Amino acid sequence: MRITNNMISNNYLSALNKSLERQSKIQEQLTDGKAIHRPSDDPIKAIRSLRFNTNLSMNEQFTQNVNDSISWMETTDGAMSNLSNIMIRVKELAVSADGNKPADALNAIGAEIDQLINQAVTIGNTKIGDRYVFAGQMDGTLPFERKPITDPQSNKTMDVVVYNGDLNKISMLIKPGVTNPSEDSVNITGEELFGPLVYKYGNAADPGFPTMDIFSQLISLKEELQKKSSITQTTSTAGAATIGGAYSGTGYTNYDVKIDGVNGLNQVTGASYSMDGGNSWTPLLAADITAGNPSVINNLPNGVTLSIATAAGNAVSGTTYSFHMPTSTNNSPDTLWVSNVALGNIDRAHSAQLKMHTELGARMSTYEMVKNILASNNATITNDVSQNEDLDISAAIIDQKTSENVYKAALSVGAKIMPLSLVDFMR
Amino acid sequence: MRSTFGGLNTVVRGLAAQQVSLDTVGHNVSNANTEGYSRQNVSLVTTRSQSVYGVNGENQIGTGVNIESITRARNTFIDRQMWKEASSLGYGQTAVDTLGRIEGIFQEPSENGLQTTMNKFWSAWQTLATNSSDEGTRAAVRQRGVEMVDAIQHATKQLTDMVSDTNTVVDIKVNKVNQLSSEVYALNRQIVVIEAGGNDHANDLRDRRDALVDEMTTIINVNVTEDKYGNYNIQSSGVPLVDGVGYRNLATVSTNDLDYGYEIKNVVMQGSTQTIAFTSGELRGLLEMRDSVSATNSYDGIKGYLKKLDKASEFLLTDFNNVHKAGLGTDNSTGTNFFGDAVTDYNSFTPSATTMGWIAELKVNPALFNTTDGLSKIAAKTAINNLSIEQSNAAGGAATVNSTYTGTTPLNYQVKIGNNPPVAGDIVAGAVQNVRVSRDNGVTWVPVAPTVPLTVPNTFTLPSPSGVVNVRIAVDSHNALNDIYTFSVNQGNASGDNAVNIANSLKIDNPLSTTLSGSSLDSFYNSLIGALGVQTQSAKSLTENQETLVNQIENWRQSVSGVNVDEEMSNMIRFQKGYAAAARVLTSMDEMLDKLINSTGVVGR
C-alpha cells in the first residue's frame, strides 16, 4: 500500500492523542482517588454508589436515633432510681408511724412525707434538654403540678397533683419501616411511673382532674398523718383555741375565725368566721357564743365548735384563728389504717415501679446491642462504598507509568522517522 | 526522405513535455499539505508518427511526445465511503458532547448531586419524627425542602439553557450549510465551463469542491450525484440543495415546545414550513439530543431528562403532598400542602403548557414561612387511626377509631361490649350491637347505641367534649360481652409517625402511587442516572469506533491521492534528466545542421 507523508503524520498524531487520552483519564482518577467521576465511566458502579451512600446516610440517621434513645432512657433510669429511694423512705416512715408515737411525732412524719411528695413531683418533671421525659407526647408542657383545687361537689379545697401530659409513646425509629409504639418507644409515661390515671373531683358533666394513683395515696397518707387540731393564731398572746364538735364534712375544710367582741373579763363574746381564707367573713350570732373560760363558739359550719381560752391578749382586731378539718374526734391519726392499708398501697405501687424500672433496664441493654449492630453495619457499608468507588492506587500508578513509557516511545520513534526524506540525500 | 528540421520538432516537443511534467511535480510538492488536494499526474502520449519512404517501403518515424491530459489521482468510491461515515461521526460527536454536559448537570456520584440533597431531606424528616415538637427541627425540615426545590429548579434551568445553546448552534450550522451550498454551486458553474467539450479536467476546482462536500457531510447527510456536464447534484434527505442551475438555502423556524413552552428551532427549506428530518450529521445530533423522549424514540435527550425532572416534581406535589396532607400539625391543622401553594389541590391540577409544567409549581408552601404559625403546620403526626388499641380479648374483633377531636387534654376511653347492663342480644352473630363507654377508668359506664342500627359492623359515636370520636368493632365470632377496648384519643405534639410516613414515601416503593409507576423517588432517580450513564457510555464507544473507521478511510484516501515527497523527488530527477537528455540531443542536432548549413559547399576555403 502506498504510504504518503500525510498518512504518517496523521497516524502519528492520532496515536499520540490516544495515549494522552489514557494518561488524562488516569490523572483524573489519581487526583482524587475515585474510580468513577460520572455515570458513563461505569453506570453499574454509579448506581451502586448512589445506593450505598443512601444506605450510609440511613445508617447514620438511625445511629443518631439510637443515641438519642439511649440518653433519654438513661435520664429516665436516673429519675426512676431517685424515685425508688423516695418510695423506700416513704415506706420506712409509714412503718415507723405506729400507734406508740404521740400525735406530734406523727404530724412531723406527715410533714416529711409532704416534702417527699414535692420531691416526687420534681422527679416527675425531669427534663432532657427542654423536653419533659415523663409527659408522654406532650413533651413541651409541665406534666405534674401540685395545686389546690376546688372540689365542685363539696366546694372544699383539695390538695391534688394534676397530670397535664398524655399517655402516648414517643417513637424513635432505629430501623427502616413505620413507627410501632410497642417496638420503638423510648419514654415512660407519667401513668406508667406513678400508677393508673384517675379522674378526681369531677361531676356528671366534667370528668374532673386527671391525677395519678400514687400521688393520691401519698396525699391521703400525708393527710391522715397530719390530722390534728393544728390551729394557728395570729397573736400569740391571745387565748389558746381547741376544736370540738363532730365534724360532719368530707375532705378538708379551712376555717378562719376572728374575734369580734371581748368582754371585760377577756372572754370572747363575738366572732365571725370565713371559709375562703379571709376574703369574706360571716358574723356569728350572739346566741352562738357562750362566753366563759373558755368561750365556746358554736354553730360553725359542719358541726365544728371552737373553744377560746381567756387571755389578756384577746382583742377585737387582729387575732385570727386558722385551722383545717378533718380532724378525728380523738384528734390523732389512724395508725392502723396507715400500717395496713396505706402501706400496702405504697408497697404495691413501688413494686409496679420496680417492674417498670427492670423493663427499662432490659430495653436499654437491647438498645446498646442495636447501637453496636448499627456501628458494625456502618463499617460494612463504608467498606462497600470504598470498594465500589475507590481507585486501586497501585494499579493506576502502574498504568500511568506504562502509558507514559508508551508515549515517550511513540514520540522518539516519530521524531526519528518523520523528518527524513529524499531531499536530505540529494546533492 | 525525412524533413531536414523535423528532428528539431521532436526534441522540442520532448523539452516541452518534460517541462510541463516538472511543473506538475512542482505543483504537487507545493500542495503537499493542502487540505483535500489530490496529486496530479501528467499523462504523456506519443504523437502521430510520420511515414518516410525508404528503399524497402514505408517506415514510421516517431515524432515526439504530447501531453494528453493532466489528471488527479482520486478514487471516488473512497470519497463516497468517507461522506457516509463522516456524517455518522458528526452525529456521534454531538451526542457525546450533549450527554457529557447533561452528566455534568446532574453531577453524580458526588456530594453535590441531587441524591445527597434527597438523603438530607429524608434525614430531616426522620429527625423530626423523634422530636416533632421542637421548632428548630421543624425549621430544618422546611429548609431542606427549600434545598430540594432549588436543586431541581437549578438542574432545570441548566437544561433549558442547553436547549437555547443548541438552538443557537443549529442557526450557525444552517448558515454554514448555506454558505457551502453557494460555494459548491459557484464551483459547479466554473467546472462546467472549463470542462465543456468533454476533454478537460478541472482538477483543482474539483478538489476544492470535494473538500466543500466533506465539510458539508459532517453537518448533514448528503447524497451526491454527478451529471454529464460535471455538476454535482447534492440533496439531503430528499431535499435538493445544489444542482446545475441553482442552490437552495436552508432556514430555521422557531416554534414553542408543545409540552414546556420553551423556544425550539427546526430546519426547513427557505420559503416552506416543512421540517427536514436529517438522517445523520451534526444537525441531526443536535436536534435529536434536544428533543427526544424515551417514550417515543427509545432514548432520552434534553427534553427527556426535563420530563423526568418534571415527573419528580409531580411526585413531590401529588403523592408526597398527599401523605403530608393526611397528617396533622402541632396546631391540629390538616390538609396542608408541603410543596406548592397553599390553596391548590394538586391531585386535580393540570399544568399549563406554556411554562415548565410541574417544575414551575414546585416551591415550599409559603404558608409554612408564616412567622406565627408556619412551622406548626408541618404535619408530623397522623390521625387517630394509627393509635394502638388494647383489647382484653385478643381473639375478638379488632376495633378501629377515627376522630376529629381537637382538644388538647387526652381523652381516655374504655369501651365494653354490651349495654349497661349487658344482655344477650347485644351481640348478634358476632356483630356488636351495643357498647358502653367509660371515660373515668371504669368507674361509670355510659351506654352508647350504634349510629345506624343494624348495619354491620356498627359505628359507635363516643361522648367527647369537642369534635367527634367514632369507634367500630369488627365482626368476629369471638366477640363476647364485657370485652374491653382501651385507647386514648388525641396525639400529643411529640408524635412523629406521619413524619416517618413522609420519609418512607421518598425511599420505599409504593405500588399504589401511580405518578412514578409505583417506584419511590429514590428508585426513580437511580434509574434516571443509570440510564444516563448507559446511554453516554454507549454513545462514547460508538463514537470511538466511528472515529477509528473514519481515520482508516482517510488513510486509504491519502494512500491513493496524497503526495509522497520522496516519489515527487524521484520524479523530479527523472524529468530533469529527461529534459537534460533532450537538450543534449537538440545540441547535437544543432551541430549537425550547423555543419550542413555552414560547412557544406565550402571546399578548401
PDB file of C-alpha atoms in Angstrom, chain B residues 111-289:
ATOM      1  CA  GLU B 111     -21.552  15.035  47.329  1.00  0.00           C
ATOM      2  CA  ASN B 112     -23.047  17.838  45.314  1.00  0.00           C
ATOM      3  CA  GLY B 113     -25.604  15.828  43.429  1.00  0.00           C
ATOM      4  CA  LEU B 114     -29.338  15.594  43.860  1.00  0.00           C
ATOM      5  CA  GLN B 115     -29.023  12.238  45.632  1.00  0.00           C
ATOM      6  CA  THR B 116     -27.210  13.815  48.566  1.00  0.00           C
ATOM      7  CA  THR B 117     -29.861  16.530  48.787  1.00  0.00           C
ATOM      8  CA  MET B 118     -32.590  13.886  48.829  1.00  0.00           C
ATOM      9  CA  ASN B 119     -30.776  11.961  51.550  1.00  0.00           C
ATOM     10  CA  LYS B 120     -30.516  15.083  53.682  1.00  0.00           C
ATOM     11  CA  PHE B 121     -34.215  15.768  53.148  1.00  0.00           C
ATOM     12  CA  TRP B 122     -35.009  12.229  54.297  1.00  0.00           C
ATOM     13  CA  SER B 123     -32.780  12.607  57.373  1.00  0.00           C
ATOM     14  CA  ALA B 124     -34.507  15.853  58.294  1.00  0.00           C
ATOM     15  CA  TRP B 125     -37.895  14.110  58.316  1.00  0.00           C
ATOM     16  CA  GLN B 126     -36.547  11.221  60.376  1.00  0.00           C
ATOM     17  CA  THR B 127     -35.106  13.630  62.926  1.00  0.00           C
ATOM     18  CA  LEU B 128     -38.455  15.405  63.022  1.00  0.00           C
ATOM     19  CA  ALA B 129     -40.076  12.057  63.771  1.00  0.00           C
ATOM     20  CA  THR B 130     -38.113  11.763  67.007  1.00  0.00           C
ATOM     21  CA  ASN B 131     -38.536  15.332  68.168  1.00  0.00           C
ATOM     22  CA  SER B 132     -41.519  16.750  66.444  1.00  0.00           C
ATOM     23  CA  SER B 133     -42.436  19.443  68.932  1.00  0.00           C
ATOM     24  CA  ASP B 134     -39.100  21.174  68.515  1.00  0.00           C
ATOM     25  CA  GLU B 135     -39.227  24.364  66.429  1.00  0.00           C
ATOM     26  CA  GLY B 136     -35.604  24.051  65.373  1.00  0.00           C
ATOM     27  CA  THR B 137     -36.132  20.619  63.863  1.00  0.00           C
ATOM     28  CA  ARG B 138     -39.197  21.845  62.001  1.00  0.00           C
ATOM     29  CA  ALA B 139     -37.289  24.798  60.600  1.00  0.00           C
ATOM     30  CA  ALA B 140     -34.573  22.381  59.446  1.00  0.00           C
ATOM     31  CA  VAL B 141     -37.151  20.267  57.587  1.00  0.00           C
ATOM     32  CA  ARG B 142     -38.526  23.330  55.872  1.00  0.00           C
ATOM     33  CA  GLN B 143     -35.040  24.429  54.864  1.00  0.00           C
ATOM     34  CA  ARG B 144     -34.181  21.043  53.385  1.00  0.00           C
ATOM     35  CA  GLY B 145     -37.406  21.263  51.410  1.00  0.00           C
ATOM     36  CA  VAL B 146     -36.177  24.545  50.001  1.00  0.00           C
ATOM     37  CA  GLU B 147     -32.858  22.884  49.099  1.00  0.00           C
ATOM     38  CA  MET B 148     -34.686  20.130  47.210  1.00  0.00           C
ATOM     39  CA  VAL B 149     -36.677  22.684  45.258  1.00  0.00           C
ATOM     40  CA  ASP B 150     -33.545  24.679  44.482  1.00  0.00           C
ATOM     41  CA  ALA B 151     -31.648  21.615  43.300  1.00  0.00           C
ATOM     42  CA  ILE B 152     -34.420  20.538  40.931  1.00  0.00           C
ATOM     43  CA  GLN B 153     -35.010  24.003  39.575  1.00  0.00           C
ATOM     44  CA  HIS B 154     -31.315  24.667  39.116  1.00  0.00           C
ATOM     45  CA  ALA B 155     -30.917  21.498  37.076  1.00  0.00           C
ATOM     46  CA  THR B 156     -33.970  22.504  35.062  1.00  0.00           C
ATOM     47  CA  LYS B 157     -32.524  25.922  34.365  1.00  0.00           C
ATOM     48  CA  GLN B 158     -29.261  24.430  33.173  1.00  0.00           C
ATOM     49  CA  LEU B 159     -31.093  22.021  30.886  1.00  0.00           C
ATOM     50  CA  THR B 160     -33.203  24.783  29.367  1.00  0.00           C
ATOM     51  CA  ASP B 161     -30.051  26.855  28.898  1.00  0.00           C
ATOM     52  CA  MET B 162     -28.610  23.937  26.964  1.00  0.00           C
ATOM     53  CA  VAL B 163     -31.714  23.990  24.779  1.00  0.00           C
ATOM     54  CA  SER B 164     -31.209  27.610  23.882  1.00  0.00           C
ATOM     55  CA  ASP B 165     -27.489  26.973  23.249  1.00  0.00           C
ATOM     56  CA  THR B 166     -28.476  24.161  20.932  1.00  0.00           C
ATOM     57  CA  ASN B 167     -30.833  26.482  19.087  1.00  0.00           C
ATOM     58  CA  THR B 168     -28.007  28.956  18.545  1.00  0.00           C
ATOM     59  CA  VAL B 169     -25.680  26.271  17.249  1.00  0.00           C
ATOM     60  CA  VAL B 170     -28.392  24.999  14.876  1.00  0.00           C
ATOM     61  CA  ASP B 171     -28.589  28.502  13.437  1.00  0.00           C
ATOM     62  CA  ILE B 172     -24.826  28.618  12.958  1.00  0.00           C
ATOM     63  CA  LYS B 173     -24.702  25.216  11.306  1.00  0.00           C
ATOM     64  CA  VAL B 174     -27.549  26.062   8.950  1.00  0.00           C
ATOM     65  CA  ASN B 175     -25.734  29.226   7.923  1.00  0.00           C
ATOM     66  CA  LYS B 176     -22.619  27.183   7.285  1.00  0.00           C
ATOM     67  CA  VAL B 177     -24.524  24.735   5.110  1.00  0.00           C
ATOM     68  CA  ASN B 178     -25.975  27.604   3.124  1.00  0.00           C
ATOM     69  CA  GLN B 179     -22.561  29.106   2.610  1.00  0.00           C
ATOM     70  CA  LEU B 180     -21.169  25.757   1.473  1.00  0.00           C
ATOM     71  CA  SER B 181     -24.077  25.254  -0.889  1.00  0.00           C
ATOM     72  CA  SER B 182     -23.464  28.564  -2.575  1.00  0.00           C
ATOM     73  CA  GLU B 183     -19.748  27.855  -2.928  1.00  0.00           C
ATOM     74  CA  VAL B 184     -20.408  24.423  -4.391  1.00  0.00           C
ATOM     75  CA  TYR B 185     -22.782  25.982  -6.864  1.00  0.00           C
ATOM     76  CA  ALA B 186     -20.193  28.551  -7.928  1.00  0.00           C
ATOM     77  CA  LEU B 187     -17.653  25.783  -8.446  1.00  0.00           C
ATOM     78  CA  ASN B 188     -20.214  23.769 -10.388  1.00  0.00           C
ATOM     79  CA  ARG B 189     -20.527  26.579 -12.878  1.00  0.00           C
ATOM     80  CA  GLN B 190     -16.778  27.070 -13.225  1.00  0.00           C
ATOM     81  CA  ILE B 191     -16.143  23.389 -13.711  1.00  0.00           C
ATOM     82  CA  VAL B 192     -18.832  23.084 -16.334  1.00  0.00           C
ATOM     83  CA  VAL B 193     -17.359  25.975 -18.269  1.00  0.00           C
ATOM     84  CA  ILE B 194     -13.848  24.573 -18.125  1.00  0.00           C
ATOM     85  CA  GLU B 195     -14.839  21.034 -18.974  1.00  0.00           C
ATOM     86  CA  ALA B 196     -17.193  21.978 -21.780  1.00  0.00           C
ATOM     87  CA  GLY B 197     -16.229  19.979 -24.777  1.00  0.00           C
ATOM     88  CA  GLY B 198     -15.572  16.941 -22.644  1.00  0.00           C
ATOM     89  CA  ASN B 199     -11.812  16.915 -22.714  1.00  0.00           C
ATOM     90  CA  ASP B 200     -10.550  18.983 -19.916  1.00  0.00           C
ATOM     91  CA  HIS B 201     -10.109  18.143 -16.283  1.00  0.00           C
ATOM     92  CA  ALA B 202     -10.678  20.924 -13.811  1.00  0.00           C
ATOM     93  CA  ASN B 203      -8.505  19.182 -11.238  1.00  0.00           C
ATOM     94  CA  ASP B 204      -8.004  21.863  -8.642  1.00  0.00           C
ATOM     95  CA  LEU B 205     -11.580  23.064  -8.804  1.00  0.00           C
ATOM     96  CA  ARG B 206     -12.833  19.544  -8.347  1.00  0.00           C
ATOM     97  CA  ASP B 207     -10.545  19.088  -5.357  1.00  0.00           C
ATOM     98  CA  ARG B 208     -11.972  22.202  -3.811  1.00  0.00           C
ATOM     99  CA  ARG B 209     -15.495  21.103  -4.491  1.00  0.00           C
ATOM    100  CA  ASP B 210     -14.854  17.708  -2.885  1.00  0.00           C
ATOM    101  CA  ALA B 211     -13.376  19.406   0.158  1.00  0.00           C
ATOM    102  CA  LEU B 212     -16.508  21.523   0.490  1.00  0.00           C
ATOM    103  CA  VAL B 213     -18.682  18.425   0.297  1.00  0.00           C
ATOM    104  CA  ASP B 214     -16.510  16.847   3.002  1.00  0.00           C
ATOM    105  CA  GLU B 215     -17.309  19.765   5.274  1.00  0.00           C
ATOM    106  CA  MET B 216     -20.975  19.611   4.396  1.00  0.00           C
ATOM    107  CA  THR B 217     -21.278  15.921   5.231  1.00  0.00           C
ATOM    108  CA  THR B 218     -20.157  16.393   8.790  1.00  0.00           C
ATOM    109  CA  ILE B 219     -23.094  18.697   9.288  1.00  0.00           C
ATOM    110  CA  ILE B 220     -25.816  16.956   7.332  1.00  0.00           C
ATOM    111  CA  ASN B 221     -26.196  13.747   5.418  1.00  0.00           C
ATOM    112  CA  VAL B 222     -25.923  14.248   1.673  1.00  0.00           C
ATOM    113  CA  ASN B 223     -26.486  12.299  -1.469  1.00  0.00           C
ATOM    114  CA  VAL B 224     -24.157  13.412  -4.275  1.00  0.00           C
ATOM    115  CA  THR B 225     -24.514  12.562  -7.943  1.00  0.00           C
ATOM    116  CA  GLU B 226     -22.555  13.947 -10.835  1.00  0.00           C
ATOM    117  CA  ASP B 227     -24.300  14.737 -14.053  1.00  0.00           C
ATOM    118  CA  LYS B 228     -22.851  14.551 -17.568  1.00  0.00           C
ATOM    119  CA  TYR B 229     -21.793  18.182 -17.525  1.00  0.00           C
ATOM    120  CA  GLY B 230     -19.811  17.758 -14.372  1.00  0.00           C
ATOM    121  CA  ASN B 231     -22.260  19.348 -11.957  1.00  0.00           C
ATOM    122  CA  TYR B 232     -22.644  17.931  -8.539  1.00  0.00           C
ATOM    123  CA  ASN B 233     -26.296  17.434  -7.641  1.00  0.00           C
ATOM    124  CA  ILE B 234     -26.476  17.422  -3.881  1.00  0.00           C
ATOM    125  CA  GLN B 235     -29.584  16.510  -1.973  1.00  0.00           C
ATOM    126  CA  SER B 236     -30.150  15.851   1.664  1.00  0.00           C
ATOM    127  CA  SER B 237     -32.973  13.706   2.996  1.00  0.00           C
ATOM    128  CA  GLY B 238     -34.926  14.202  -0.190  1.00  0.00           C
ATOM    129  CA  VAL B 239     -34.451  17.956  -0.256  1.00  0.00           C
ATOM    130  CA  PRO B 240     -32.394  19.202  -3.244  1.00  0.00           C
ATOM    131  CA  LEU B 241     -29.685  21.614  -2.152  1.00  0.00           C
ATOM    132  CA  VAL B 242     -27.422  22.239  -5.118  1.00  0.00           C
ATOM    133  CA  ASP B 243     -27.619  21.363  -8.768  1.00  0.00           C
ATOM    134  CA  GLY B 244     -26.535  22.736 -12.083  1.00  0.00           C
ATOM    135  CA  VAL B 245     -28.938  25.623 -12.152  1.00  0.00           C
ATOM    136  CA  GLY B 246     -29.012  26.918  -8.651  1.00  0.00           C
ATOM    137  CA  TYR B 247     -28.868  26.213  -4.947  1.00  0.00           C
ATOM    138  CA  ARG B 248     -31.422  26.418  -2.148  1.00  0.00           C
ATOM    139  CA  ASN B 249     -30.941  27.729   1.303  1.00  0.00           C
ATOM    140  CA  LEU B 250     -31.985  26.087   4.487  1.00  0.00           C
ATOM    141  CA  ALA B 251     -33.624  28.200   7.141  1.00  0.00           C
ATOM    142  CA  THR B 252     -34.588  27.809  10.771  1.00  0.00           C
ATOM    143  CA  VAL B 253     -38.080  28.326  12.003  1.00  0.00           C
ATOM    144  CA  SER B 254     -38.855  28.985  15.612  1.00  0.00           C
ATOM    145  CA  THR B 255     -41.726  27.375  17.477  1.00  0.00           C
ATOM    146  CA  ASN B 256     -42.535  26.683  21.074  1.00  0.00           C
ATOM    147  CA  ASP B 257     -42.182  23.261  22.506  1.00  0.00           C
ATOM    148  CA  LEU B 258     -45.574  21.643  22.887  1.00  0.00           C
ATOM    149  CA  ASP B 259     -45.117  20.480  26.436  1.00  0.00           C
ATOM    150  CA  TYR B 260     -42.983  23.067  28.079  1.00  0.00           C
ATOM    151  CA  GLY B 261     -43.191  26.176  26.009  1.00  0.00           C
ATOM    152  CA  TYR B 262     -39.507  26.939  25.506  1.00  0.00           C
ATOM    153  CA  GLU B 263     -38.297  28.015  22.102  1.00  0.00           C
ATOM    154  CA  ILE B 264     -37.063  25.350  19.719  1.00  0.00           C
ATOM    155  CA  LYS B 265     -35.732  25.846  16.234  1.00  0.00           C
ATOM    156  CA  ASN B 266     -36.317  23.458  13.389  1.00  0.00           C
ATOM    157  CA  VAL B 267     -34.702  23.345   9.974  1.00  0.00           C
ATOM    158  CA  VAL B 268     -36.796  23.905   6.841  1.00  0.00           C
ATOM    159  CA  MET B 269     -36.241  24.809   3.206  1.00  0.00           C
ATOM    160  CA  GLN B 270     -36.307  28.546   2.913  1.00  0.00           C
ATOM    161  CA  GLY B 271     -39.802  29.556   1.996  1.00  0.00           C
ATOM    162  CA  SER B 272     -41.503  26.388   3.160  1.00  0.00           C
ATOM    163  CA  THR B 273     -42.646  25.211   6.552  1.00  0.00           C
ATOM    164  CA  GLN B 274     -41.952  21.534   6.147  1.00  0.00           C
ATOM    165  CA  THR B 275     -39.382  20.385   8.682  1.00  0.00           C
ATOM    166  CA  ILE B 276     -36.485  18.450   7.257  1.00  0.00           C
ATOM    167  CA  ALA B 277     -35.661  15.253   9.088  1.00  0.00           C
ATOM    168  CA  PHE B 278     -31.980  14.577   8.656  1.00  0.00           C
ATOM    169  CA  THR B 279     -30.768  11.024   8.994  1.00  0.00           C
ATOM    170  CA  SER B 280     -27.206  11.727  10.033  1.00  0.00           C
ATOM    171  CA  GLY B 281     -24.752  14.511  10.703  1.00  0.00           C
ATOM    172  CA  GLU B 282     -24.289  17.100  13.419  1.00  0.00           C
ATOM    173  CA  LEU B 283     -27.636  18.740  12.779  1.00  0.00           C
ATOM    174  CA  ARG B 284     -29.426  15.507  13.393  1.00  0.00           C
ATOM    175  CA  GLY B 285     -27.393  15.029  16.550  1.00  0.00           C
ATOM    176  CA  LEU B 286     -28.242  18.488  17.843  1.00  0.00           C
ATOM    177  CA  LEU B 287     -31.938  18.290  17.070  1.00  0.00           C
ATOM    178  CA  GLU B 288     -32.410  14.791  18.416  1.00  0.00           C
ATOM    179  CA  MET B 289     -30.414  15.373  21.543  1.00  0.00           C
TER     180      MET B 289
END
